Coordinates of C-alpha atoms in Angstrom, one line a residue:
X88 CA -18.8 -40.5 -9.9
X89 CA -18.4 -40.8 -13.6
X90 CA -20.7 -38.1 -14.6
X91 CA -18.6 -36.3 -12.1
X92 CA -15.4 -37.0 -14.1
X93 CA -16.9 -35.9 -17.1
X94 CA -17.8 -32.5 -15.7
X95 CA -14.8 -31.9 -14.5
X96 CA -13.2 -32.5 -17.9
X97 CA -15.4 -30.4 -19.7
X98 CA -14.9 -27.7 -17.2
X99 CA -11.4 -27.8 -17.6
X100 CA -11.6 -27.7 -22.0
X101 CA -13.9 -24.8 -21.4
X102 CA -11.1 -23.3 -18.8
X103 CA -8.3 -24.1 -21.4
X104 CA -9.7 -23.0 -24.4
X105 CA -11.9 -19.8 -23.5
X106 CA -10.3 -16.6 -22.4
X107 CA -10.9 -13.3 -20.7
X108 CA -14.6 -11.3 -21.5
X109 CA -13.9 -8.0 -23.4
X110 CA -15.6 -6.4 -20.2
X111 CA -12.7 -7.3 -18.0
X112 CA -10.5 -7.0 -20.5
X113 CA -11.4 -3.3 -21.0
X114 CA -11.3 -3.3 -17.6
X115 CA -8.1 -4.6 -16.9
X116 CA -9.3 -7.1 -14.2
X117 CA -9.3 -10.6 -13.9
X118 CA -12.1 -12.5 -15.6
X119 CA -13.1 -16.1 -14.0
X120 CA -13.9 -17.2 -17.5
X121 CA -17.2 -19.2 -16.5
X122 CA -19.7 -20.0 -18.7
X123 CA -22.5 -18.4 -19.7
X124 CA -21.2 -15.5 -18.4
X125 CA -18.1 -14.5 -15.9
X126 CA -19.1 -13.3 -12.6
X127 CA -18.2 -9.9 -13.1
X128 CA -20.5 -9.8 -15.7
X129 CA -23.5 -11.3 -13.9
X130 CA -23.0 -8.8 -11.0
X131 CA -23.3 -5.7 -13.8
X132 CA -26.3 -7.1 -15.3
X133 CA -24.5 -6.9 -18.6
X134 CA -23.8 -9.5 -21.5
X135 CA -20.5 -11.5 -21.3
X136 CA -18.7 -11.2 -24.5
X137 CA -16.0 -13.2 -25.4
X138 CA -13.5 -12.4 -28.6
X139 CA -11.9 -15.4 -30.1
X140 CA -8.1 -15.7 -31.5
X141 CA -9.8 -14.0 -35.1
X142 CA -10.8 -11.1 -33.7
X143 CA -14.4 -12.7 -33.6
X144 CA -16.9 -11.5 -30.8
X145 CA -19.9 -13.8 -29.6
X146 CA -21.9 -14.1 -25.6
X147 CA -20.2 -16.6 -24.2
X148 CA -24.4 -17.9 -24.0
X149 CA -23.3 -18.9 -27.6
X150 CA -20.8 -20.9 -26.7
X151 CA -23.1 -22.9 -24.2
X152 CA -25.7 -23.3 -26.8
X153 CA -22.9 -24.9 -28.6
X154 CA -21.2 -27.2 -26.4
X155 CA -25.0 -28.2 -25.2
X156 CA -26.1 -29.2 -28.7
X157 CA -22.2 -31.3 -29.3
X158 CA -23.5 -33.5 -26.3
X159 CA -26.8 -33.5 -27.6
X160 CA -25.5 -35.2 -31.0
X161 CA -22.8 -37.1 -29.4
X162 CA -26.0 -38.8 -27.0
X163 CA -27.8 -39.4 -30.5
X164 CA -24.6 -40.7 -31.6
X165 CA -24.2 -43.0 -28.7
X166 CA -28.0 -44.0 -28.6
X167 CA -27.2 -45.5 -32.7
X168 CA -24.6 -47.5 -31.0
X169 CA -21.8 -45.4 -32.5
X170 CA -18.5 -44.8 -29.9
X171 CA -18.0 -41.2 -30.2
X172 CA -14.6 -41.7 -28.7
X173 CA -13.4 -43.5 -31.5
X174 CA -15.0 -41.8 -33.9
X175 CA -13.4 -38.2 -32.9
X176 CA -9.6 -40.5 -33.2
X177 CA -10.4 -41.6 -36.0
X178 CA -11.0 -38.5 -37.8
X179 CA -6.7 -38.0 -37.4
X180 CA -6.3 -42.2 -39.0
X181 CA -5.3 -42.6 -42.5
X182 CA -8.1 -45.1 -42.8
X183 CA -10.5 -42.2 -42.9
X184 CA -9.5 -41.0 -46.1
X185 CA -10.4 -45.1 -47.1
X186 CA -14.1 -44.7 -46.8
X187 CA -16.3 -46.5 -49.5
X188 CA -19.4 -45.3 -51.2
X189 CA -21.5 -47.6 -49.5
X190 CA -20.2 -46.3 -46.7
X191 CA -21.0 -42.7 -47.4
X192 CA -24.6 -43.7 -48.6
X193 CA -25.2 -45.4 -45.1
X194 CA -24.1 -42.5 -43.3
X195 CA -26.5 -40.1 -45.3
X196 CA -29.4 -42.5 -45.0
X197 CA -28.6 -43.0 -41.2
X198 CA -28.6 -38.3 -40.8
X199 CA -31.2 -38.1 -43.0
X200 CA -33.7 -41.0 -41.0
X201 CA -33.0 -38.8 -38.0
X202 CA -34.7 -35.5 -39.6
X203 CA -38.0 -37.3 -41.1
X204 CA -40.8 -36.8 -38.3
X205 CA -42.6 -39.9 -37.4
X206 CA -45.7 -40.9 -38.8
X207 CA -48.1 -40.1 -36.4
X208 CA -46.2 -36.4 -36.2
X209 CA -47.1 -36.0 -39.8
X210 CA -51.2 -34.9 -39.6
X211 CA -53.0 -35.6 -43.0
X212 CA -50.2 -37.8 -44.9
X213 CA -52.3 -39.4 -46.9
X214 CA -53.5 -36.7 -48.6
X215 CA -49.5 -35.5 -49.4
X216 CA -46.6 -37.2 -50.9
X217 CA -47.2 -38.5 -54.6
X218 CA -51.1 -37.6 -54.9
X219 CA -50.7 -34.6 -54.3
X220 CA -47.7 -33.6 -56.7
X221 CA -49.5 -32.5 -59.9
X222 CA -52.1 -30.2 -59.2
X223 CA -52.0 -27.2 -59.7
X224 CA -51.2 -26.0 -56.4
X225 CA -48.2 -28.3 -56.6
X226 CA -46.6 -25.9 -59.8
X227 CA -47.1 -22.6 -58.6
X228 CA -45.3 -23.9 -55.4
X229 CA -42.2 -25.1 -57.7
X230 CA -43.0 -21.4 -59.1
X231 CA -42.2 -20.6 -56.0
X232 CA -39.0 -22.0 -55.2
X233 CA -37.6 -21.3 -58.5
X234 CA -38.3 -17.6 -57.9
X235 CA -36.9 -17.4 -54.6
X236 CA -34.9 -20.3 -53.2
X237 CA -32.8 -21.5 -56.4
X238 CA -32.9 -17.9 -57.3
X239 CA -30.3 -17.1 -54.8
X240 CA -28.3 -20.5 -54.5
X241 CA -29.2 -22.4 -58.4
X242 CA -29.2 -26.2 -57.6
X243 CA -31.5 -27.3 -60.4
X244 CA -31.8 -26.0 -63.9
X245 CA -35.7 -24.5 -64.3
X246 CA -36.6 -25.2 -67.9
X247 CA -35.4 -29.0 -67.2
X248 CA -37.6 -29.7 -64.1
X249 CA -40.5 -28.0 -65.6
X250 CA -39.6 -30.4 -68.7
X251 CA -39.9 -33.2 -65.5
X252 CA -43.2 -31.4 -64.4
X253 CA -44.8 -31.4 -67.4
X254 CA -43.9 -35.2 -68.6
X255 CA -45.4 -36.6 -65.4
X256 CA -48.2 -34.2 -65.4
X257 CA -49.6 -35.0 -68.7
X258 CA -49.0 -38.8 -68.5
X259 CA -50.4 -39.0 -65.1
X260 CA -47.8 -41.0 -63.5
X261 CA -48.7 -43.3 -60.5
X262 CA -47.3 -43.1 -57.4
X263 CA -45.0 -46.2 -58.6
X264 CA -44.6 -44.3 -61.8
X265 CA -41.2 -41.8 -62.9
X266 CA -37.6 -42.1 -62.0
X267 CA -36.4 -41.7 -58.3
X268 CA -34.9 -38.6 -58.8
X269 CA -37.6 -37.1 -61.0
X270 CA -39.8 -38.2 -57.7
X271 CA -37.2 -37.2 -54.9
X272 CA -36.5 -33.6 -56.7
X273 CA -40.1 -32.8 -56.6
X274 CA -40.9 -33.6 -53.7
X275 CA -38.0 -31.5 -51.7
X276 CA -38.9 -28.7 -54.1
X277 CA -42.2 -28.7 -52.6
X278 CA -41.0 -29.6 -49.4
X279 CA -39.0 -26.4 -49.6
X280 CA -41.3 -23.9 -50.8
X281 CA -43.6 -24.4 -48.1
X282 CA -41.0 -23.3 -45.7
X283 CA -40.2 -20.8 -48.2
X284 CA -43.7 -19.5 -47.6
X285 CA -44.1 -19.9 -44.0
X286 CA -40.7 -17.5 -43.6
X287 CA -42.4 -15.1 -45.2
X288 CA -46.0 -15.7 -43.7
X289 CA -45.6 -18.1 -40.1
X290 CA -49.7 -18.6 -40.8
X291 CA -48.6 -21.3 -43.5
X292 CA -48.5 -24.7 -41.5
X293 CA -45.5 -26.5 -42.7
X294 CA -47.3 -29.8 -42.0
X295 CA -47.0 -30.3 -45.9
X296 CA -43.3 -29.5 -46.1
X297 CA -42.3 -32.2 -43.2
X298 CA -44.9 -35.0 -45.3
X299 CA -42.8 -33.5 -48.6
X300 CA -39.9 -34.7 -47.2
X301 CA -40.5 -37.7 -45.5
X302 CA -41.7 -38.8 -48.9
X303 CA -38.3 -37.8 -50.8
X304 CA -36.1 -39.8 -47.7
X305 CA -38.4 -42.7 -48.5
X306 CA -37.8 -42.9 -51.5
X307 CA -33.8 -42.5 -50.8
X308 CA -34.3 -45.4 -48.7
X309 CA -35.9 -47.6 -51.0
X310 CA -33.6 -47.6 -53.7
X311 CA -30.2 -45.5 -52.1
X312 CA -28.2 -47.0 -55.5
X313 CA -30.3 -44.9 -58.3
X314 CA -30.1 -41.7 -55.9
X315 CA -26.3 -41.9 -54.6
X316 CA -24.7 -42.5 -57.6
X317 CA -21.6 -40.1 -57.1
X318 CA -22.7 -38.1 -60.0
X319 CA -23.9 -34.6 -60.8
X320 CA -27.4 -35.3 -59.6
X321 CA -26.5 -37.0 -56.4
X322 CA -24.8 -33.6 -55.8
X323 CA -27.9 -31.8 -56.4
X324 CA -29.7 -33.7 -54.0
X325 CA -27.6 -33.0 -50.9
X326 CA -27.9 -29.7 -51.9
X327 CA -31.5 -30.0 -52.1
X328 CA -31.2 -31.6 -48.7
X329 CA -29.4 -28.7 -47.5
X330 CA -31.6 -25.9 -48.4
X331 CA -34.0 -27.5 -46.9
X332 CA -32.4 -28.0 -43.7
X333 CA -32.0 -24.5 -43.6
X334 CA -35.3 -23.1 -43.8
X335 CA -36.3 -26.0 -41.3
X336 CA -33.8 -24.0 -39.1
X337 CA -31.6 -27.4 -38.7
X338 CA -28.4 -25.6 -38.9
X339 CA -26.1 -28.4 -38.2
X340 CA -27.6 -31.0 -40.4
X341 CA -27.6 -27.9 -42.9
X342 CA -23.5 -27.9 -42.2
X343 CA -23.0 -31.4 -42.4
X344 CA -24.7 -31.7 -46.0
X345 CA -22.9 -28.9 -47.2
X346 CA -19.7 -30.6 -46.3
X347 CA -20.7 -33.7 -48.3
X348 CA -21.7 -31.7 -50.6
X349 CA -18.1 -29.8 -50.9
X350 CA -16.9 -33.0 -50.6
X351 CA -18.4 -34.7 -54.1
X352 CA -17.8 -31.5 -55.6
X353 CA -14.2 -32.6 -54.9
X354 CA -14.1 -35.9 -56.2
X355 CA -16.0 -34.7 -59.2
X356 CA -13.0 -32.1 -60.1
X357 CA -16.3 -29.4 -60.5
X358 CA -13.7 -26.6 -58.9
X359 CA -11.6 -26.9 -62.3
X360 CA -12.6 -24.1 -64.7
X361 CA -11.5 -27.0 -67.7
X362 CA -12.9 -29.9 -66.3
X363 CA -14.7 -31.9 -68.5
X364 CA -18.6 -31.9 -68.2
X365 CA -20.1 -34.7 -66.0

């Protein structure tokens, strides 16, 4: 009966908010708006298109894939014991604009725990992460993502990683060895070169890239205080986050970073021309 009620309800937002296909529009007959395509459209054979108040024009199959994926994260949501009821009210609340640091940090931890595979997904991990970093392999792949990646969107500044690279390199840091960052940076800019390389070849297995960055969220979630430190480099590393994300084709993770992102940038007054440095 419930799941009943819910249907209903989201039959009637989808009703409500989604208007007639440019077929029956250009038509001039009446279009039963249903979803992924009107019925008109299913008899043609043809795509339903729908145009949005902008002007915008997307298959209303879009539309589906979206509203399926909102109940897909609003089950994860649910499933973490969060009450995405309240949490959508909430958004309107003064409180919101209240939240702390630590609350931030948790929230990133808690996304970012949700993209790492688990460990028996990740074939070979002992032979990635922090033994792997320093070989030679290991530069041309920050070669790699330099030339490519940061190339197009600059996160990190290339003479002062390589600085990073060759400091651990020539002392032969342990595993326990380095700052977080210096540890968390490499190992996303590894993380995302693979993928880098498996866009432009899919025969490169991205097995590396998903042990990469399970390594770089661990060590986020060993010490969260060195690494979210509302500072320049935090920034940096939800960007790094973010790029990622995208070549991983995780879209709405990708979105959500780059909103936190947007977010520090903010706080850290980098959108004035005059602002002092940070």
């Amino acid at each position: 009966m419930e799941a009943a009620s819910s249907n209903r309800k989201r039959s009637d937002v989808r009703r409500a908010n989604v208007t007639g296909c440019q077929r029956c529009k250009s038509r001039k007959q009446r279009c039963d708006q249903n979803i992924p395509a009107c019925s008109a459209c299913v008899r043609a054979g043809t795509t339903c298109i729908s145009v949005d108040i902008d002007g915008q024009s997307a298959p209303r199959s879009y539309i589906r894939n979206l509203e399926d994926r909102v109940a897909e994260l609003e089950l994860a949501l649910r499933s973490q014991g969060v009450d995405t009821e309240s949490v959508a009210g909430s958004r309107t609340s003064q409180d919101a604009l209240a939240i702390t640091p630590e609350a931030i940090r948790s929230n990133e931890l808690n996304l970012l725990g949700l993209l790492v595979p688990k460990p028996n997904d990740i074939q070979d991990s002992g032979g990635s992460g922090y033994h792997a970093l320093l070989d030679t392999t290991a530069l041309q792949l920050a070669a790699t993502y330099f030339e490519h990646s940061n190339f197009f969107s600059p996160v990190l500044d290339q003479e002062s990683f390589n600085k990073v690279i060759a400091t651990l390199h020539q002392h032969h840091l342990t595993p326990g060895e380095g700052s977080s960052i210096q540890k968390f940076q490499l190992c996303m800019v590894l993380a995302i070169a693979i993928r880098l390389l498996n866009r432009i070849d899919s025969a490169v297995p991205t097995t590396a890239s998903e042990s990469f960055f399970a390594s770089a969220v661990g060590i986020l979630t060993e010490r969260p205080q060195a690494t979210w430190q509302g500072d320049l480099q935090h920034l940096q590393n939800l960007l790094l986050i973010a790029q990622y994300t995208i070549f991983a084709s995780n879209l709405s993770t990708a979105w959500h970073m780059v909103g936190l992102s947007t977010r520090l940038a903010i706080d850290l007054d980098l959108l004035n021309e005059n602002a002092p440095s940070v």
